Amino acid sequence: MAGNSRRKGAIRKPGSKKGQVVGTGGQKSKGLEGKGPTPRASIRPGHPAQKRAAQKSAQQQRRSARDKPTAELVAGRNPVVECLRAAVPTTALYVQLGVDADERVTEAVRLAADRGISVLEVSKPELDRLTGGALHQGLALQMPPFDYAHPDDLLAAAKDSTEPPLLVALDGVTDPRNLGAVIRSAAAFGANGVLLPQRRSASITAVAWRTSAGTAAKIPVAIATNLTRALRQYAAEGLMIVGLDADGSVALDDLSLATDPLVVVVGSEGRGLSRLIRETCDETVSIPMSAGVESLNASVAAGVVLAEVSRRRRVAGRT
């Protein structure tokens, strides 16, 4: 009985253990080691925060690309000739191979040659590509990015003048024709420079160049990242801020600040002055008009006010 006293099943044959597990060779202990700190949510692939960060980065890149000055291509025979006549800064004239050379094509080539502008002959498919499929009529003109000044440069130019400083600021003027016309009036009536906001504003394009009749090359044009802050800086330097407004606090006939160091602010074509700009102004001025007549557009209103400011300064200089 002693030989049979062992519990049944106590002795098992090798390999008979139920559920036997093969050894890991030490890999299991390594698998338990930490993998370092958890990455930030904004850089963790698939995490909602990472997706939001990627979208924000893409928006910033698009904004940066939009704000970066780029060359402009003017297409069409009449626009090209007009730009060349107005002495718009130009880097190259593209002429389609085999194009019918009418008077405009001949004049464009002659004007470009007289100014030392490169005349490049290209195929029609290449010119189509360069102009983005626009109706080019065999001619296109490449303009370099406009060289904008800094707002401080306008103030420096104003202080160097023998006359009281006179600057023009545009608040939301988005029509390049209005911008060009304002620049032309500013140059005609002795302004020291024109200030544009970085957002919601027309820029110096071929249209603005043509409308300015070339005066954009004779008067500095600056861009302010924040127009309100720039105007406040000008005010701190002793300039008075006057905004054009249909419901102005004074009529143009009573603008006593005309002979002082001055910034004339022109509002947008439809909305006029923005709230923050209006609050920054020392005065708002309206132009007396006959009853029943619609308000003047931005460029005409700017010309009227600048002409009156210039007149008053001439009178003051004679007394």
mmCIF file of C-alpha atoms in Angstrom:
data_model
loop_
_atom_site.group_PDB
_atom_site.id
_atom_site.type_symbol
_atom_site.label_atom_id
_atom_site.label_comp_id
_atom_site.label_asym_id
_atom_site.label_seq_id
_atom_site.Cartn_x
_atom_site.Cartn_y
_atom_site.Cartn_z
ATOM 1 C CA MET A 1 0.000 0.000 0.000
ATOM 2 C CA ALA A 2 2.907 2.281 0.698
ATOM 3 C CA GLY A 3 3.935 2.081 -2.934
ATOM 4 C CA ASN A 4 0.442 3.181 -3.875
ATOM 5 C CA SER A 5 0.181 5.980 -1.279
ATOM 6 C CA ARG A 6 1.052 8.754 -3.685
ATOM 7 C CA ARG A 7 -1.888 10.861 -4.796
ATOM 8 C CA LYS A 8 -3.111 9.930 -8.150
ATOM 9 C CA GLY A 9 -1.803 12.334 -10.734
ATOM 10 C CA ALA A 10 1.010 13.672 -8.541
ATOM 11 C CA ILE A 11 3.634 12.395 -10.956
ATOM 12 C CA ARG A 12 3.227 13.789 -14.436
ATOM 13 C CA LYS A 13 5.100 12.940 -17.491
ATOM 14 C CA PRO A 14 7.215 15.650 -19.104
ATOM 15 C CA GLY A 15 5.154 17.843 -21.383
ATOM 16 C CA SER A 16 1.910 16.670 -19.856
ATOM 17 C CA LYS A 17 1.278 19.969 -17.943
ATOM 18 C CA LYS A 18 -1.922 21.535 -19.109
ATOM 19 C CA GLY A 19 -1.505 25.020 -20.517
ATOM 20 C CA GLN A 20 2.305 24.939 -20.505
ATOM 21 C CA VAL A 21 3.848 28.333 -21.525
ATOM 22 C CA VAL A 22 7.048 28.675 -23.555
ATOM 23 C CA GLY A 23 9.631 30.998 -21.989
ATOM 24 C CA THR A 24 10.052 34.628 -23.280
ATOM 25 C CA GLY A 25 13.818 34.633 -23.137
ATOM 26 C CA GLY A 26 13.838 37.818 -21.066
ATOM 27 C CA GLN A 27 11.857 39.855 -23.581
ATOM 28 C CA LYS A 28 8.944 40.222 -21.218
ATOM 29 C CA SER A 29 10.961 42.202 -18.686
ATOM 30 C CA LYS A 30 12.118 44.562 -21.421
ATOM 31 C CA GLY A 31 8.541 45.047 -22.537
ATOM 32 C CA LEU A 32 7.689 46.314 -19.099
ATOM 33 C CA GLU A 33 10.182 49.184 -19.348
ATOM 34 C CA GLY A 34 8.718 52.696 -19.733
ATOM 35 C CA LYS A 35 8.581 54.431 -23.154
ATOM 36 C CA GLY A 36 9.295 57.921 -21.828
ATOM 37 C CA PRO A 37 6.929 60.802 -21.128
ATOM 38 C CA THR A 38 3.641 60.962 -23.024
ATOM 39 C CA PRO A 39 3.902 63.385 -25.994
ATOM 40 C CA ARG A 40 1.920 66.605 -25.844
ATOM 41 C CA ALA A 41 -1.570 66.289 -27.219
ATOM 42 C CA SER A 42 -0.812 68.855 -29.943
ATOM 43 C CA ILE A 43 1.883 66.604 -31.471
ATOM 44 C CA ARG A 44 0.270 63.222 -30.808
ATOM 45 C CA PRO A 45 -0.876 61.758 -34.153
ATOM 46 C CA GLY A 46 -4.629 61.367 -34.375
ATOM 47 C CA HIS A 47 -5.345 63.431 -31.269
ATOM 48 C CA PRO A 48 -7.992 66.184 -31.723
ATOM 49 C CA ALA A 49 -5.542 68.766 -30.371
ATOM 50 C CA GLN A 50 -2.991 67.710 -32.981
ATOM 51 C CA LYS A 51 -5.564 68.148 -35.746
ATOM 52 C CA ARG A 52 -6.438 71.621 -34.477
ATOM 53 C CA ALA A 53 -2.750 72.565 -34.323
ATOM 54 C CA ALA A 54 -2.244 71.343 -37.905
ATOM 55 C CA GLN A 55 -5.222 73.393 -39.112
ATOM 56 C CA LYS A 56 -3.904 76.508 -37.340
ATOM 57 C CA SER A 57 -0.463 76.027 -38.856
ATOM 58 C CA ALA A 58 -1.977 75.678 -42.339
ATOM 59 C CA GLN A 59 -4.002 78.879 -41.842
ATOM 60 C CA GLN A 60 -0.861 80.765 -40.768
ATOM 61 C CA GLN A 61 1.016 79.507 -43.813
ATOM 62 C CA ARG A 62 -1.810 80.619 -46.121
ATOM 63 C CA ARG A 63 -1.910 84.009 -44.399
ATOM 64 C CA SER A 64 1.850 84.386 -44.706
ATOM 65 C CA ALA A 65 1.717 83.512 -48.396
ATOM 66 C CA ARG A 66 -1.103 85.988 -48.913
ATOM 67 C CA ASP A 67 0.740 88.811 -47.147
ATOM 68 C CA LYS A 68 4.046 88.219 -48.919
ATOM 69 C CA PRO A 69 4.497 90.713 -51.756
ATOM 70 C CA THR A 70 4.406 89.013 -55.123
ATOM 71 C CA ALA A 71 4.972 90.145 -58.679
ATOM 72 C CA GLU A 72 1.889 91.092 -60.677
ATOM 73 C CA LEU A 73 1.265 90.272 -64.317
ATOM 74 C CA VAL A 74 -0.836 92.746 -66.316
ATOM 75 C CA ALA A 75 -2.503 91.150 -69.350
ATOM 76 C CA GLY A 76 -4.073 92.740 -72.425
ATOM 77 C CA ARG A 77 -2.918 95.261 -75.002
ATOM 78 C CA ASN A 78 -4.636 98.375 -73.620
ATOM 79 C CA PRO A 79 -3.690 97.741 -69.940
ATOM 80 C CA VAL A 80 -0.082 96.999 -70.912
ATOM 81 C CA VAL A 81 0.264 100.162 -72.996
ATOM 82 C CA GLU A 82 -1.385 102.274 -70.267
ATOM 83 C CA CYS A 83 1.046 100.935 -67.653
ATOM 84 C CA LEU A 84 4.035 101.639 -69.854
ATOM 85 C CA ARG A 85 2.803 105.155 -70.592
ATOM 86 C CA ALA A 86 2.369 105.779 -66.852
ATOM 87 C CA ALA A 87 5.927 104.575 -66.200
ATOM 88 C CA VAL A 88 4.731 101.795 -63.923
ATOM 89 C CA PRO A 89 7.784 99.896 -62.563
ATOM 90 C CA THR A 90 8.213 96.885 -64.831
ATOM 91 C CA THR A 91 10.613 93.976 -65.023
ATOM 92 C CA ALA A 92 9.614 92.324 -68.311
ATOM 93 C CA LEU A 93 7.290 92.593 -71.300
ATOM 94 C CA TYR A 94 6.039 89.273 -72.677
ATOM 95 C CA VAL A 95 5.114 89.204 -76.360
ATOM 96 C CA GLN A 96 3.454 86.185 -77.954
ATOM 97 C CA LEU A 97 5.345 84.618 -80.844
ATOM 98 C CA GLY A 98 3.671 85.407 -84.179
ATOM 99 C CA VAL A 99 1.250 87.932 -82.662
ATOM 100 C CA ASP A 100 -0.416 90.406 -85.035
ATOM 101 C CA ALA A 101 1.578 93.587 -84.402
ATOM 102 C CA ASP A 102 -0.961 96.407 -84.366
ATOM 103 C CA GLU A 103 -0.250 99.950 -83.099
ATOM 104 C CA ARG A 104 -0.575 98.940 -79.433
ATOM 105 C CA VAL A 105 1.855 96.049 -79.730
ATOM 106 C CA THR A 106 4.334 98.248 -81.588
ATOM 107 C CA GLU A 107 4.028 101.025 -79.005
ATOM 108 C CA ALA A 108 4.406 98.587 -76.110
ATOM 109 C CA VAL A 109 7.617 97.137 -77.542
ATOM 110 C CA ARG A 110 8.977 100.624 -78.289
ATOM 111 C CA LEU A 111 8.176 101.981 -74.809
ATOM 112 C CA ALA A 112 9.703 98.923 -73.168
ATOM 113 C CA ALA A 113 12.856 99.208 -75.263
ATOM 114 C CA ASP A 114 13.174 102.936 -74.482
ATOM 115 C CA ARG A 115 13.046 102.184 -70.757
ATOM 116 C CA GLY A 116 15.456 99.264 -70.943
ATOM 117 C CA ILE A 117 12.778 96.696 -70.058
ATOM 118 C CA SER A 118 13.414 93.132 -71.179
ATOM 119 C CA VAL A 119 11.176 92.086 -74.089
ATOM 120 C CA LEU A 120 10.645 88.326 -74.040
ATOM 121 C CA GLU A 121 8.989 86.380 -76.853
ATOM 122 C CA VAL A 122 7.047 83.350 -75.619
ATOM 123 C CA SER A 123 4.652 80.848 -77.152
ATOM 124 C CA LYS A 124 0.909 81.233 -76.718
ATOM 125 C CA PRO A 125 0.636 78.198 -74.381
ATOM 126 C CA GLU A 126 3.384 79.660 -72.199
ATOM 127 C CA LEU A 127 1.713 83.081 -72.113
ATOM 128 C CA ASP A 128 -1.606 81.413 -71.287
ATOM 129 C CA ARG A 129 0.096 79.696 -68.368
ATOM 130 C CA LEU A 130 1.809 82.851 -67.134
ATOM 131 C CA THR A 131 -1.421 84.876 -67.184
ATOM 132 C CA GLY A 132 -3.575 82.128 -65.704
ATOM 133 C CA GLY A 133 -5.723 81.890 -68.818
ATOM 134 C CA ALA A 134 -6.560 85.617 -68.886
ATOM 135 C CA LEU A 135 -7.379 87.390 -72.145
ATOM 136 C CA HIS A 136 -3.850 88.660 -72.844
ATOM 137 C CA GLN A 137 -4.162 89.440 -76.597
ATOM 138 C CA GLY A 138 -0.523 88.496 -77.006
ATOM 139 C CA LEU A 139 0.868 90.978 -74.456
ATOM 140 C CA ALA A 140 1.636 90.797 -70.735
ATOM 141 C CA LEU A 141 3.666 92.991 -68.421
ATOM 142 C CA GLN A 142 5.363 91.841 -65.230
ATOM 143 C CA MET A 143 5.504 94.276 -62.306
ATOM 144 C CA PRO A 144 7.777 93.787 -59.285
ATOM 145 C CA PRO A 145 6.286 93.838 -55.767
ATOM 146 C CA PHE A 146 5.692 97.404 -54.578
ATOM 147 C CA ASP A 147 8.275 98.686 -52.114
ATOM 148 C CA TYR A 148 6.186 99.908 -49.178
ATOM 149 C CA ALA A 149 7.588 102.273 -46.597
ATOM 150 C CA HIS A 150 7.308 101.927 -42.807
ATOM 151 C CA PRO A 151 4.876 104.219 -40.936
ATOM 152 C CA ASP A 152 7.872 105.801 -39.171
ATOM 153 C CA ASP A 153 9.299 106.736 -42.578
ATOM 154 C CA LEU A 154 6.245 108.895 -43.288
ATOM 155 C CA LEU A 155 6.710 110.736 -40.030
ATOM 156 C CA ALA A 156 10.407 111.264 -40.760
ATOM 157 C CA ALA A 157 9.592 112.628 -44.223
ATOM 158 C CA ALA A 158 6.986 114.942 -42.714
ATOM 159 C CA LYS A 159 9.431 116.302 -40.132
ATOM 160 C CA ASP A 160 12.046 116.960 -42.821
ATOM 161 C CA SER A 161 9.591 119.142 -44.727
ATOM 162 C CA THR A 162 9.587 122.925 -44.338
ATOM 163 C CA GLU A 163 5.765 122.852 -44.179
ATOM 164 C CA PRO A 164 3.659 121.500 -41.296
ATOM 165 C CA PRO A 165 3.367 117.702 -41.615
ATOM 166 C CA LEU A 166 0.453 116.441 -43.701
ATOM 167 C CA LEU A 167 -0.270 112.715 -43.981
ATOM 168 C CA VAL A 168 -3.198 110.800 -45.469
ATOM 169 C CA ALA A 169 -4.469 107.545 -43.962
ATOM 170 C CA LEU A 170 -7.001 105.202 -45.570
ATOM 171 C CA ASP A 171 -9.401 103.211 -43.415
ATOM 172 C CA GLY A 172 -10.795 100.274 -45.396
ATOM 173 C CA VAL A 173 -10.563 101.704 -48.927
ATOM 174 C CA THR A 174 -10.644 98.533 -51.019
ATOM 175 C CA ASP A 175 -10.991 99.909 -54.571
ATOM 176 C CA PRO A 176 -7.536 100.248 -56.180
ATOM 177 C CA ARG A 177 -8.841 103.062 -58.394
ATOM 178 C CA ASN A 178 -9.814 105.052 -55.310
ATOM 179 C CA LEU A 179 -6.430 104.299 -53.769
ATOM 180 C CA GLY A 180 -4.612 105.517 -56.871
ATOM 181 C CA ALA A 181 -6.715 108.673 -57.007
ATOM 182 C CA VAL A 182 -6.076 109.434 -53.324
ATOM 183 C CA ILE A 183 -2.323 109.008 -53.850
ATOM 184 C CA ARG A 184 -2.500 111.392 -56.800
ATOM 185 C CA SER A 185 -4.392 114.013 -54.756
ATOM 186 C CA ALA A 186 -2.008 113.561 -51.821
ATOM 187 C CA ALA A 187 0.975 114.247 -54.083
ATOM 188 C CA ALA A 188 -0.768 117.190 -55.768
ATOM 189 C CA PHE A 189 -1.592 118.980 -52.510
ATOM 190 C CA GLY A 190 1.693 118.510 -50.708
ATOM 191 C CA ALA A 191 1.089 115.511 -48.456
ATOM 192 C CA ASN A 192 4.186 113.786 -47.102
ATOM 193 C CA GLY A 193 2.873 110.243 -47.466
ATOM 194 C CA VAL A 194 -0.058 107.832 -47.505
ATOM 195 C CA LEU A 195 -0.712 105.194 -44.836
ATOM 196 C CA LEU A 196 -2.658 101.985 -45.514
ATOM 197 C CA PRO A 197 -3.852 99.317 -43.069
ATOM 198 C CA GLN A 198 -2.523 95.809 -43.576
ATOM 199 C CA ARG A 199 -6.029 94.312 -43.637
ATOM 200 C CA ARG A 200 -9.124 95.256 -45.607
ATOM 201 C CA SER A 201 -7.373 97.646 -47.944
ATOM 202 C CA ALA A 202 -6.467 97.937 -51.593
ATOM 203 C CA SER A 203 -2.785 97.600 -52.398
ATOM 204 C CA ILE A 204 -0.563 99.124 -55.045
ATOM 205 C CA THR A 205 -1.531 97.119 -58.115
ATOM 206 C CA ALA A 206 -1.307 98.006 -61.788
ATOM 207 C CA VAL A 207 -4.767 99.596 -61.548
ATOM 208 C CA ALA A 208 -3.702 101.797 -58.626
ATOM 209 C CA TRP A 209 -0.492 102.712 -60.453
ATOM 210 C CA ARG A 210 -2.354 103.794 -63.584
ATOM 211 C CA THR A 211 -4.917 105.798 -61.601
ATOM 212 C CA SER A 212 -2.176 107.550 -59.647
ATOM 213 C CA ALA A 213 -0.621 108.611 -62.980
ATOM 214 C CA GLY A 214 2.779 107.546 -61.716
ATOM 215 C CA THR A 215 2.673 109.602 -58.491
ATOM 216 C CA ALA A 216 2.944 106.393 -56.448
ATOM 217 C CA ALA A 217 6.652 106.593 -57.287
ATOM 218 C CA LYS A 218 6.908 110.164 -55.985
ATOM 219 C CA ILE A 219 5.268 109.876 -52.555
ATOM 220 C CA PRO A 220 5.955 107.209 -49.909
ATOM 221 C CA VAL A 221 3.168 104.723 -49.228
ATOM 222 C CA ALA A 222 3.379 102.755 -45.979
ATOM 223 C CA ILE A 223 1.485 99.856 -44.454
ATOM 224 C CA ALA A 224 0.506 99.775 -40.774
ATOM 225 C CA THR A 225 -0.058 96.445 -39.064
ATOM 226 C CA ASN A 226 -2.556 98.222 -36.807
ATOM 227 C CA LEU A 227 -3.905 101.493 -38.190
ATOM 228 C CA THR A 228 -5.398 102.656 -34.893
ATOM 229 C CA ARG A 229 -2.102 102.159 -33.068
ATOM 230 C CA ALA A 230 -0.181 103.950 -35.834
ATOM 231 C CA LEU A 231 -2.520 106.943 -35.661
ATOM 232 C CA ARG A 232 -2.114 107.093 -31.891
ATOM 233 C CA GLN A 233 1.650 107.111 -32.339
ATOM 234 C CA TYR A 234 1.328 109.994 -34.780
ATOM 235 C CA ALA A 235 -0.872 111.818 -32.271
ATOM 236 C CA ALA A 236 1.785 111.305 -29.593
ATOM 237 C CA GLU A 237 4.247 113.020 -31.951
ATOM 238 C CA GLY A 238 2.021 116.101 -32.088
ATOM 239 C CA LEU A 239 -0.072 115.450 -35.213
ATOM 240 C CA MET A 240 -3.810 116.124 -35.129
ATOM 241 C CA ILE A 241 -6.063 113.360 -36.487
ATOM 242 C CA VAL A 242 -9.012 114.470 -38.643
ATOM 243 C CA GLY A 243 -11.409 111.945 -40.163
ATOM 244 C CA LEU A 244 -13.759 112.466 -43.115
ATOM 245 C CA ASP A 245 -17.330 111.701 -42.096
ATOM 246 C CA ALA A 246 -20.721 112.630 -43.518
ATOM 247 C CA ASP A 247 -21.877 113.458 -39.985
ATOM 248 C CA GLY A 248 -18.662 115.215 -38.977
ATOM 249 C CA SER A 249 -18.343 117.302 -35.847
ATOM 250 C CA VAL A 250 -17.257 120.313 -37.963
ATOM 251 C CA ALA A 251 -17.859 121.403 -41.531
ATOM 252 C CA LEU A 252 -14.891 121.731 -43.860
ATOM 253 C CA ASP A 253 -15.392 125.535 -43.884
ATOM 254 C CA ASP A 254 -14.719 125.569 -40.127
ATOM 255 C CA LEU A 255 -11.719 123.222 -40.053
ATOM 256 C CA SER A 256 -9.377 125.275 -37.883
ATOM 257 C CA LEU A 257 -6.879 122.393 -37.645
ATOM 258 C CA ALA A 258 -5.990 122.688 -41.336
ATOM 259 C CA THR A 259 -2.776 124.597 -40.663
ATOM 260 C CA ASP A 260 -1.634 122.296 -37.847
ATOM 261 C CA PRO A 261 0.454 119.123 -38.254
ATOM 262 C CA LEU A 262 -2.281 116.901 -39.608
ATOM 263 C CA VAL A 263 -3.350 113.394 -40.570
ATOM 264 C CA VAL A 264 -6.418 113.240 -42.827
ATOM 265 C CA VAL A 265 -8.180 109.872 -42.483
ATOM 266 C CA VAL A 266 -10.386 108.717 -45.376
ATOM 267 C CA GLY A 267 -13.011 106.057 -44.631
ATOM 268 C CA SER A 268 -14.172 103.176 -46.785
ATOM 269 C CA GLU A 269 -16.424 103.622 -49.802
ATOM 270 C CA GLY A 270 -19.527 102.262 -48.098
ATOM 271 C CA ARG A 271 -19.156 102.255 -44.311
ATOM 272 C CA GLY A 272 -17.029 105.332 -43.772
ATOM 273 C CA LEU A 273 -14.781 105.415 -40.726
ATOM 274 C CA SER A 274 -14.622 102.392 -38.445
ATOM 275 C CA ARG A 275 -15.584 102.874 -34.794
ATOM 276 C CA LEU A 276 -12.045 102.674 -33.366
ATOM 277 C CA ILE A 277 -10.655 105.066 -35.970
ATOM 278 C CA ARG A 278 -13.469 107.548 -35.349
ATOM 279 C CA GLU A 279 -12.740 107.441 -31.616
ATOM 280 C CA THR A 280 -9.068 108.102 -32.339
ATOM 281 C CA CYS A 281 -9.806 111.269 -34.343
ATOM 282 C CA ASP A 282 -9.485 114.694 -32.722
ATOM 283 C CA GLU A 283 -12.204 115.927 -35.079
ATOM 284 C CA THR A 284 -14.384 114.572 -37.838
ATOM 285 C CA VAL A 285 -15.074 116.826 -40.794
ATOM 286 C CA SER A 286 -17.942 116.849 -43.287
ATOM 287 C CA ILE A 287 -18.055 118.420 -46.749
ATOM 288 C CA PRO A 288 -20.965 120.863 -47.289
ATOM 289 C CA MET A 289 -23.049 119.648 -50.229
ATOM 290 C CA SER A 290 -26.289 120.560 -51.972
ATOM 291 C CA ALA A 291 -29.403 118.806 -50.713
ATOM 292 C CA GLY A 292 -30.402 115.604 -52.449
ATOM 293 C CA VAL A 293 -26.891 114.790 -53.682
ATOM 294 C CA GLU A 294 -25.344 111.472 -52.716
ATOM 295 C CA SER A 295 -22.125 111.478 -50.739
ATOM 296 C CA LEU A 296 -18.843 111.685 -52.622
ATOM 297 C CA ASN A 297 -16.693 108.610 -53.037
ATOM 298 C CA ALA A 298 -13.529 108.246 -51.001
ATOM 299 C CA SER A 299 -11.056 109.618 -53.521
ATOM 300 C CA VAL A 300 -13.145 112.672 -54.479
ATOM 301 C CA ALA A 301 -13.808 113.516 -50.825
ATOM 302 C CA ALA A 302 -10.101 113.202 -50.040
ATOM 303 C CA GLY A 303 -9.240 115.518 -52.934
ATOM 304 C CA VAL A 304 -11.736 118.166 -51.771
ATOM 305 C CA VAL A 305 -10.427 118.168 -48.187
ATOM 306 C CA LEU A 306 -6.764 118.135 -49.197
ATOM 307 C CA ALA A 307 -7.355 121.031 -51.589
ATOM 308 C CA GLU A 308 -8.948 123.061 -48.788
ATOM 309 C CA VAL A 309 -6.122 122.217 -46.386
ATOM 310 C CA SER A 310 -3.600 123.308 -49.008
ATOM 311 C CA ARG A 311 -5.496 126.553 -49.655
ATOM 312 C CA ARG A 312 -5.627 127.447 -45.977
ATOM 313 C CA ARG A 313 -1.921 126.788 -45.581
ATOM 314 C CA ARG A 314 -1.101 129.027 -48.527
ATOM 315 C CA VAL A 315 -3.230 131.815 -47.027
ATOM 316 C CA ALA A 316 -1.607 131.335 -43.626
ATOM 317 C CA GLY A 317 1.829 131.506 -45.251
ATOM 318 C CA ARG A 318 1.058 134.902 -46.769
ATOM 319 C CA THR A 319 -0.049 136.460 -43.477
#
